[in-house]
């Protein structure tokens, strides 16, 4: 919450206390026999409302005790209940339903005790009981509404974040695809041109012949093209992941996800494509768990060939809300994950677990280490 919002909240609390106190004082002024002590009861009970955000139960206790003392001493009208009504509402608003109901009951008991057996007191007590019930109900309704607004805001922020992440991931994957295509096609072709030009220059000089300027220009242009192409490929590959699965787990923890990591086997450097795929699989699985699993625990397990010497195994399991009877429709993230694994000759399983939650299991051939 920002400082401006806090200042506005404090101002609203002070205004609430002033308005309630003014109404109580005005009503007390028209009651016969009101004394200075009664005005003190009203003022203190109303002033306590200014602190309801910091200590709602303490404010309720103070307002109830002072309000009850006031009605027992002065036998006022129903408006004497305003400070207690405000305290009951604010206590129920933050979830203290039982305490709020108890405070209202104590005040009503004191109010009834001011004139037992009279029809007028019974009618007023019934009216006040309805007021206190409304205060509790409106407090709970306001609590639920605020919770709904917070959830809606969080979902909107999460949706915006995931859209940005998906867009960045798609853009990065497209750049890498272009880089691979450029490397596989243009680099090979330019290298052949440069090589042939170099051979032709070498043979001409060996025979003592004059090297044609066009041939020298081709050789020089080929070298320049190779340098430019390498620079372009470096730019296109600038979004390569820089980090490890352990760093991803730490980031997930910092973001509030209960995540753990277990590594077995002989941890060692992996080929670039395999290392990149492992990073992306763990990243996507943790992102999906944060988005869909709810308040769940997530465990990441990476095995460097303990069970199978020729495979890198990645398991990401959560105990979230996924239901085996309703498997999710694969989205862009799962589809991209499967494509990465398949391209490396591996297998991927991404399904809800029988005991609840979701499981991602990737098996990737280790091949040659680097």
PDB file of N, CA, C and O in Angstrom, residues 303-361:
ATOM      1  N   UNK A 303      18.277 -35.727 -12.866  1.00  0.00           N
ATOM      2  CA  UNK A 303      19.124 -36.904 -12.724  1.00  0.00           C
ATOM      3  C   UNK A 303      20.067 -36.981 -13.921  1.00  0.00           C
ATOM      4  O   UNK A 303      19.623 -37.107 -15.071  1.00  0.00           O
ATOM      5  N   UNK A 304      21.379 -36.925 -13.632  1.00  0.00           N
ATOM      6  CA  UNK A 304      22.396 -37.013 -14.678  1.00  0.00           C
ATOM      7  C   UNK A 304      22.800 -38.472 -14.908  1.00  0.00           C
ATOM      8  O   UNK A 304      23.938 -38.871 -14.712  1.00  0.00           O
ATOM      9  N   UNK A 305      21.832 -39.290 -15.309  1.00  0.00           N
ATOM     10  CA  UNK A 305      22.146 -40.645 -15.738  1.00  0.00           C
ATOM     11  C   UNK A 305      22.304 -41.660 -14.637  1.00  0.00           C
ATOM     12  O   UNK A 305      22.932 -42.699 -14.854  1.00  0.00           O
ATOM     13  N   UNK A 306      21.728 -41.428 -13.425  1.00  0.00           N
ATOM     14  CA  UNK A 306      21.839 -42.424 -12.367  1.00  0.00           C
ATOM     15  C   UNK A 306      21.067 -43.690 -12.734  1.00  0.00           C
ATOM     16  O   UNK A 306      21.575 -44.802 -12.666  1.00  0.00           O
ATOM     17  N   UNK A 307      19.809 -43.507 -13.147  1.00  0.00           N
ATOM     18  CA  UNK A 307      18.993 -44.664 -13.527  1.00  0.00           C
ATOM     19  C   UNK A 307      19.344 -45.177 -14.910  1.00  0.00           C
ATOM     20  O   UNK A 307      19.296 -46.372 -15.181  1.00  0.00           O
ATOM     21  N   UNK A 308      19.695 -44.273 -15.794  1.00  0.00           N
ATOM     22  CA  UNK A 308      20.042 -44.633 -17.164  1.00  0.00           C
ATOM     23  C   UNK A 308      21.225 -43.767 -17.577  1.00  0.00           C
ATOM     24  O   UNK A 308      21.104 -42.556 -17.681  1.00  0.00           O
ATOM     25  N   UNK A 309      22.373 -44.397 -17.787  1.00  0.00           N
ATOM     26  CA  UNK A 309      23.596 -43.644 -18.061  1.00  0.00           C
ATOM     27  C   UNK A 309      23.501 -42.783 -19.305  1.00  0.00           C
ATOM     28  O   UNK A 309      24.239 -41.832 -19.479  1.00  0.00           O
ATOM     29  N   UNK A 310      22.578 -43.115 -20.205  1.00  0.00           N
ATOM     30  CA  UNK A 310      22.494 -42.367 -21.451  1.00  0.00           C
ATOM     31  C   UNK A 310      21.427 -41.302 -21.474  1.00  0.00           C
ATOM     32  O   UNK A 310      21.155 -40.730 -22.530  1.00  0.00           O
ATOM     33  N   UNK A 311      20.801 -41.015 -20.331  1.00  0.00           N
ATOM     34  CA  UNK A 311      19.679 -40.071 -20.322  1.00  0.00           C
ATOM     35  C   UNK A 311      19.839 -39.017 -19.236  1.00  0.00           C
ATOM     36  O   UNK A 311      20.332 -39.296 -18.138  1.00  0.00           O
ATOM     37  N   UNK A 312      19.405 -37.807 -19.563  1.00  0.00           N
ATOM     38  CA  UNK A 312      19.190 -36.750 -18.577  1.00  0.00           C
ATOM     39  C   UNK A 312      17.697 -36.743 -18.263  1.00  0.00           C
ATOM     40  O   UNK A 312      16.869 -36.607 -19.166  1.00  0.00           O
ATOM     41  N   UNK A 313      17.365 -36.894 -16.998  1.00  0.00           N
ATOM     42  CA  UNK A 313      15.971 -36.981 -16.586  1.00  0.00           C
ATOM     43  C   UNK A 313      15.591 -35.732 -15.806  1.00  0.00           C
ATOM     44  O   UNK A 313      16.292 -35.350 -14.859  1.00  0.00           O
ATOM     45  N   UNK A 314      14.477 -35.117 -16.199  1.00  0.00           N
ATOM     46  CA  UNK A 314      13.969 -33.916 -15.520  1.00  0.00           C
ATOM     47  C   UNK A 314      12.527 -34.190 -15.095  1.00  0.00           C
ATOM     48  O   UNK A 314      11.669 -34.462 -15.942  1.00  0.00           O
ATOM     49  N   UNK A 315      12.281 -34.145 -13.797  1.00  0.00           N
ATOM     50  CA  UNK A 315      10.934 -34.334 -13.255  1.00  0.00           C
ATOM     51  C   UNK A 315      10.546 -33.080 -12.475  1.00  0.00           C
ATOM     52  O   UNK A 315      11.306 -32.626 -11.609  1.00  0.00           O
ATOM     53  N   UNK A 316       9.361 -32.543 -12.780  1.00  0.00           N
ATOM     54  CA  UNK A 316       8.822 -31.402 -12.046  1.00  0.00           C
ATOM     55  C   UNK A 316       7.403 -31.777 -11.614  1.00  0.00           C
ATOM     56  O   UNK A 316       6.502 -31.885 -12.450  1.00  0.00           O
ATOM     57  N   UNK A 317       7.212 -32.001 -10.313  1.00  0.00           N
ATOM     58  CA  UNK A 317       5.926 -32.444  -9.777  1.00  0.00           C
ATOM     59  C   UNK A 317       5.391 -31.402  -8.803  1.00  0.00           C
ATOM     60  O   UNK A 317       6.154 -30.826  -8.011  1.00  0.00           O
ATOM     61  N   UNK A 318       4.079 -31.174  -8.845  1.00  0.00           N
ATOM     62  CA  UNK A 318       3.431 -30.322  -7.854  1.00  0.00           C
ATOM     63  C   UNK A 318       2.222 -31.042  -7.289  1.00  0.00           C
ATOM     64  O   UNK A 318       1.719 -32.006  -7.879  1.00  0.00           O
ATOM     65  N   UNK A 319       1.767 -30.607  -6.120  1.00  0.00           N
ATOM     66  CA  UNK A 319       0.588 -31.203  -5.485  1.00  0.00           C
ATOM     67  C   UNK A 319      -0.591 -30.232  -5.538  1.00  0.00           C
ATOM     68  O   UNK A 319      -1.339 -30.099  -4.579  1.00  0.00           O
ATOM     69  N   UNK A 320      -0.731 -29.560  -6.662  1.00  0.00           N
ATOM     70  CA  UNK A 320      -1.760 -28.536  -6.821  1.00  0.00           C
ATOM     71  C   UNK A 320      -3.124 -29.084  -7.134  1.00  0.00           C
ATOM     72  O   UNK A 320      -3.483 -30.215  -6.766  1.00  0.00           O
ATOM     73  N   UNK A 321      -3.904 -28.274  -7.884  1.00  0.00           N
ATOM     74  CA  UNK A 321      -5.325 -28.562  -8.079  1.00  0.00           C
ATOM     75  C   UNK A 321      -5.635 -29.329  -9.350  1.00  0.00           C
ATOM     76  O   UNK A 321      -6.806 -29.492  -9.695  1.00  0.00           O
ATOM     77  N   UNK A 322      -4.633 -29.798 -10.087  1.00  0.00           N
ATOM     78  CA  UNK A 322      -4.914 -30.524 -11.332  1.00  0.00           C
ATOM     79  C   UNK A 322      -5.666 -31.808 -11.040  1.00  0.00           C
ATOM     80  O   UNK A 322      -5.393 -32.509 -10.062  1.00  0.00           O
ATOM     81  N   UNK A 323      -6.633 -32.148 -11.906  1.00  0.00           N
ATOM     82  CA  UNK A 323      -7.488 -33.314 -11.732  1.00  0.00           C
ATOM     83  C   UNK A 323      -7.240 -34.294 -12.881  1.00  0.00           C
ATOM     84  O   UNK A 323      -7.378 -33.921 -14.054  1.00  0.00           O
ATOM     85  N   UNK A 324      -6.896 -35.571 -12.571  1.00  0.00           N
ATOM     86  CA  UNK A 324      -6.667 -36.540 -13.650  1.00  0.00           C
ATOM     87  C   UNK A 324      -7.886 -36.733 -14.545  1.00  0.00           C
ATOM     88  O   UNK A 324      -7.752 -37.095 -15.714  1.00  0.00           O
ATOM     89  N   UNK A 325      -9.087 -36.491 -14.002  1.00  0.00           N
ATOM     90  CA  UNK A 325     -10.299 -36.670 -14.808  1.00  0.00           C
ATOM     91  C   UNK A 325     -10.493 -35.550 -15.807  1.00  0.00           C
ATOM     92  O   UNK A 325     -11.281 -35.678 -16.745  1.00  0.00           O
ATOM     93  N   UNK A 326      -9.781 -34.442 -15.618  1.00  0.00           N
ATOM     94  CA  UNK A 326      -9.904 -33.299 -16.539  1.00  0.00           C
ATOM     95  C   UNK A 326      -8.523 -32.811 -16.943  1.00  0.00           C
ATOM     96  O   UNK A 326      -8.048 -31.801 -16.441  1.00  0.00           O
ATOM     97  N   UNK A 327      -7.857 -33.559 -17.806  1.00  0.00           N
ATOM     98  CA  UNK A 327      -6.516 -33.131 -18.227  1.00  0.00           C
ATOM     99  C   UNK A 327      -6.571 -31.805 -18.969  1.00  0.00           C
ATOM    100  O   UNK A 327      -7.511 -31.539 -19.718  1.00  0.00           O
ATOM    101  N   UNK A 328      -5.580 -30.944 -18.772  1.00  0.00           N
ATOM    102  CA  UNK A 328      -5.597 -29.627 -19.411  1.00  0.00           C
ATOM    103  C   UNK A 328      -5.306 -29.716 -20.901  1.00  0.00           C
ATOM    104  O   UNK A 328      -4.662 -30.656 -21.379  1.00  0.00           O
ATOM    105  N   UNK A 329      -5.795 -28.732 -21.624  1.00  0.00           N
ATOM    106  CA  UNK A 329      -5.484 -28.632 -23.055  1.00  0.00           C
ATOM    107  C   UNK A 329      -4.089 -28.035 -23.206  1.00  0.00           C
ATOM    108  O   UNK A 329      -3.809 -26.971 -22.658  1.00  0.00           O
ATOM    109  N   UNK A 330      -3.184 -28.715 -23.914  1.00  0.00           N
ATOM    110  CA  UNK A 330      -1.820 -28.186 -24.055  1.00  0.00           C
ATOM    111  C   UNK A 330      -1.815 -26.802 -24.683  1.00  0.00           C
ATOM    112  O   UNK A 330      -2.454 -26.569 -25.712  1.00  0.00           O
ATOM    113  N   UNK A 331      -1.114 -25.881 -24.047  1.00  0.00           N
ATOM    114  CA  UNK A 331      -0.995 -24.530 -24.582  1.00  0.00           C
ATOM    115  C   UNK A 331       0.330 -24.342 -25.298  1.00  0.00           C
ATOM    116  O   UNK A 331       1.038 -25.307 -25.620  1.00  0.00           O
ATOM    117  N   UNK A 332       0.674 -23.091 -25.504  1.00  0.00           N
ATOM    118  CA  UNK A 332       1.909 -22.784 -26.236  1.00  0.00           C
ATOM    119  C   UNK A 332       3.123 -23.293 -25.464  1.00  0.00           C
ATOM    120  O   UNK A 332       4.069 -23.830 -26.050  1.00  0.00           O
ATOM    121  N   UNK A 333       3.099 -23.137 -24.142  1.00  0.00           N
ATOM    122  CA  UNK A 333       4.256 -23.541 -23.347  1.00  0.00           C
ATOM    123  C   UNK A 333       4.525 -25.031 -23.422  1.00  0.00           C
ATOM    124  O   UNK A 333       5.651 -25.465 -23.679  1.00  0.00           O
ATOM    125  N   UNK A 334       3.482 -25.864 -23.190  1.00  0.00           N
ATOM    126  CA  UNK A 334       3.663 -27.314 -23.242  1.00  0.00           C
ATOM    127  C   UNK A 334       4.017 -27.780 -24.646  1.00  0.00           C
ATOM    128  O   UNK A 334       4.845 -28.674 -24.831  1.00  0.00           O
ATOM    129  N   UNK A 335       3.385 -27.166 -25.648  1.00  0.00           N
ATOM    130  CA  UNK A 335       3.688 -27.540 -27.031  1.00  0.00           C
ATOM    131  C   UNK A 335       5.143 -27.230 -27.370  1.00  0.00           C
ATOM    132  O   UNK A 335       5.856 -28.058 -27.960  1.00  0.00           O
ATOM    133  N   UNK A 336       5.620 -26.038 -26.986  1.00  0.00           N
ATOM    134  CA  UNK A 336       7.011 -25.683 -27.235  1.00  0.00           C
ATOM    135  C   UNK A 336       7.972 -26.594 -26.485  1.00  0.00           C
ATOM    136  O   UNK A 336       9.029 -26.967 -27.005  1.00  0.00           O
ATOM    137  N   UNK A 337       7.604 -26.961 -25.255  1.00  0.00           N
ATOM    138  CA  UNK A 337       8.431 -27.858 -24.472  1.00  0.00           C
ATOM    139  C   UNK A 337       8.557 -29.219 -25.161  1.00  0.00           C
ATOM    140  O   UNK A 337       9.656 -29.793 -25.268  1.00  0.00           O
ATOM    141  N   UNK A 338       7.432 -29.732 -25.649  1.00  0.00           N
ATOM    142  CA  UNK A 338       7.443 -31.028 -26.324  1.00  0.00           C
ATOM    143  C   UNK A 338       8.272 -30.974 -27.610  1.00  0.00           C
ATOM    144  O   UNK A 338       8.996 -31.916 -27.941  1.00  0.00           O
ATOM    145  N   UNK A 339       8.167 -29.868 -28.337  1.00  0.00           N
ATOM    146  CA  UNK A 339       8.939 -29.737 -29.571  1.00  0.00           C
ATOM    147  C   UNK A 339      10.436 -29.723 -29.289  1.00  0.00           C
ATOM    148  O   UNK A 339      11.227 -30.317 -30.030  1.00  0.00           O
ATOM    149  N   UNK A 340      10.841 -29.047 -28.218  1.00  0.00           N
ATOM    150  CA  UNK A 340      12.253 -29.023 -27.863  1.00  0.00           C
ATOM    151  C   UNK A 340      12.764 -30.425 -27.548  1.00  0.00           C
ATOM    152  O   UNK A 340      13.843 -30.836 -27.999  1.00  0.00           O
ATOM    153  N   UNK A 341      11.990 -31.159 -26.747  1.00  0.00           N
ATOM    154  CA  UNK A 341      12.414 -32.496 -26.345  1.00  0.00           C
ATOM    155  C   UNK A 341      12.466 -33.428 -27.552  1.00  0.00           C
ATOM    156  O   UNK A 341      13.421 -34.202 -27.732  1.00  0.00           O
ATOM    157  N   UNK A 342      11.439 -33.360 -28.391  1.00  0.00           N
ATOM    158  CA  UNK A 342      11.402 -34.221 -29.577  1.00  0.00           C
ATOM    159  C   UNK A 342      12.562 -33.924 -30.514  1.00  0.00           C
ATOM    160  O   UNK A 342      13.158 -34.840 -31.099  1.00  0.00           O
ATOM    161  N   UNK A 343      12.907 -32.647 -30.676  1.00  0.00           N
ATOM    162  CA  UNK A 343      14.002 -32.272 -31.569  1.00  0.00           C
ATOM    163  C   UNK A 343      15.325 -32.854 -31.100  1.00  0.00           C
ATOM    164  O   UNK A 343      16.227 -33.089 -31.914  1.00  0.00           O
ATOM    165  N   UNK A 344      15.461 -33.118 -29.800  1.00  0.00           N
ATOM    166  CA  UNK A 344      16.694 -33.690 -29.269  1.00  0.00           C
ATOM    167  C   UNK A 344      16.619 -35.204 -29.140  1.00  0.00           C
ATOM    168  O   UNK A 344      17.516 -35.825 -28.555  1.00  0.00           O
ATOM    169  N   UNK A 345      15.528 -35.806 -29.660  1.00  0.00           N
ATOM    170  CA  UNK A 345      15.389 -37.252 -29.611  1.00  0.00           C
ATOM    171  C   UNK A 345      14.917 -37.791 -28.287  1.00  0.00           C
ATOM    172  O   UNK A 345      15.110 -38.982 -27.989  1.00  0.00           O
ATOM    173  N   UNK A 346      14.294 -36.953 -27.459  1.00  0.00           N
ATOM    174  CA  UNK A 346      13.830 -37.388 -26.152  1.00  0.00           C
ATOM    175  C   UNK A 346      12.337 -37.582 -26.098  1.00  0.00           C
ATOM    176  O   UNK A 346      11.637 -37.536 -27.120  1.00  0.00           O
ATOM    177  N   UNK A 347      11.820 -37.807 -24.904  1.00  0.00           N
ATOM    178  CA  UNK A 347      10.381 -38.001 -24.688  1.00  0.00           C
ATOM    179  C   UNK A 347       9.920 -37.077 -23.571  1.00  0.00           C
ATOM    180  O   UNK A 347      10.687 -36.754 -22.653  1.00  0.00           O
ATOM    181  N   UNK A 348       8.659 -36.681 -23.648  1.00  0.00           N
ATOM    182  CA  UNK A 348       8.082 -35.781 -22.643  1.00  0.00           C
ATOM    183  C   UNK A 348       6.701 -36.276 -22.250  1.00  0.00           C
ATOM    184  O   UNK A 348       5.888 -36.641 -23.106  1.00  0.00           O
ATOM    185  N   UNK A 349       6.446 -36.271 -20.950  1.00  0.00           N
ATOM    186  CA  UNK A 349       5.125 -36.575 -20.414  1.00  0.00           C
ATOM    187  C   UNK A 349       4.699 -35.420 -19.530  1.00  0.00           C
ATOM    188  O   UNK A 349       5.427 -35.033 -18.606  1.00  0.00           O
ATOM    189  N   UNK A 350       3.531 -34.838 -19.803  1.00  0.00           N
ATOM    190  CA  UNK A 350       3.012 -33.718 -19.014  1.00  0.00           C
ATOM    191  C   UNK A 350       1.535 -33.985 -18.749  1.00  0.00           C
ATOM    192  O   UNK A 350       0.676 -33.702 -19.586  1.00  0.00           O
ATOM    193  N   UNK A 351       1.224 -34.557 -17.593  1.00  0.00           N
ATOM    194  CA  UNK A 351      -0.139 -34.988 -17.275  1.00  0.00           C
ATOM    195  C   UNK A 351      -0.428 -34.770 -15.790  1.00  0.00           C
ATOM    196  O   UNK A 351       0.498 -34.681 -14.974  1.00  0.00           O
ATOM    197  N   UNK A 352      -1.731 -34.703 -15.425  1.00  0.00           N
ATOM    198  CA  UNK A 352      -2.092 -34.664 -13.999  1.00  0.00           C
ATOM    199  C   UNK A 352      -1.705 -35.969 -13.309  1.00  0.00           C
ATOM    200  O   UNK A 352      -1.718 -37.040 -13.907  1.00  0.00           O
ATOM    201  N   UNK A 353      -1.362 -35.879 -12.033  1.00  0.00           N
ATOM    202  CA  UNK A 353      -0.984 -37.055 -11.259  1.00  0.00           C
ATOM    203  C   UNK A 353      -2.232 -37.717 -10.673  1.00  0.00           C
ATOM    204  O   UNK A 353      -3.229 -37.057 -10.393  1.00  0.00           O
ATOM    205  N   UNK A 354      -2.161 -39.024 -10.487  1.00  0.00           N
ATOM    206  CA  UNK A 354      -3.311 -39.756  -9.932  1.00  0.00           C
ATOM    207  C   UNK A 354      -3.648 -39.277  -8.528  1.00  0.00           C
ATOM    208  O   UNK A 354      -4.812 -39.233  -8.133  1.00  0.00           O
ATOM    209  N   UNK A 355      -2.620 -38.916  -7.743  1.00  0.00           N
ATOM    210  CA  UNK A 355      -2.865 -38.455  -6.374  1.00  0.00           C
ATOM    211  C   UNK A 355      -3.145 -36.970  -6.293  1.00  0.00           C
ATOM    212  O   UNK A 355      -3.270 -36.414  -5.199  1.00  0.00           O
ATOM    213  N   UNK A 356      -3.278 -36.312  -7.439  1.00  0.00           N
ATOM    214  CA  UNK A 356      -3.548 -34.882  -7.476  1.00  0.00           C
ATOM    215  C   UNK A 356      -2.300 -34.092  -7.823  1.00  0.00           C
ATOM    216  O   UNK A 356      -1.179 -34.491  -7.503  1.00  0.00           O
ATOM    217  N   UNK A 357      -2.484 -32.982  -8.513  1.00  0.00           N
ATOM    218  CA  UNK A 357      -1.351 -32.183  -8.936  1.00  0.00           C
ATOM    219  C   UNK A 357      -0.957 -32.501 -10.374  1.00  0.00           C
ATOM    220  O   UNK A 357      -1.647 -33.245 -11.083  1.00  0.00           O
ATOM    221  N   UNK A 358       0.170 -31.957 -10.777  1.00  0.00           N
ATOM    222  CA  UNK A 358       0.612 -32.090 -12.170  1.00  0.00           C
ATOM    223  C   UNK A 358       2.060 -32.538 -12.198  1.00  0.00           C
ATOM    224  O   UNK A 358       2.847 -32.222 -11.295  1.00  0.00           O
ATOM    225  N   UNK A 359       2.411 -33.296 -13.236  1.00  0.00           N
ATOM    226  CA  UNK A 359       3.747 -33.847 -13.349  1.00  0.00           C
ATOM    227  C   UNK A 359       4.284 -33.629 -14.754  1.00  0.00           C
ATOM    228  O   UNK A 359       3.590 -33.888 -15.742  1.00  0.00           O
ATOM    229  N   UNK A 360       5.514 -33.140 -14.838  1.00  0.00           N
ATOM    230  CA  UNK A 360       6.235 -33.005 -16.109  1.00  0.00           C
ATOM    231  C   UNK A 360       7.476 -33.881 -16.024  1.00  0.00           C
ATOM    232  O   UNK A 360       8.292 -33.727 -15.104  1.00  0.00           O
ATOM    233  N   UNK A 361       7.621 -34.817 -16.987  1.00  0.00           N
ATOM    234  CA  UNK A 361       8.759 -35.738 -16.998  1.00  0.00           C
ATOM    235  C   UNK A 361       9.395 -35.712 -18.380  1.00  0.00           C
ATOM    236  O   UNK A 361       8.746 -36.049 -19.365  1.00  0.00           O
TER     237      UNK A 361
END
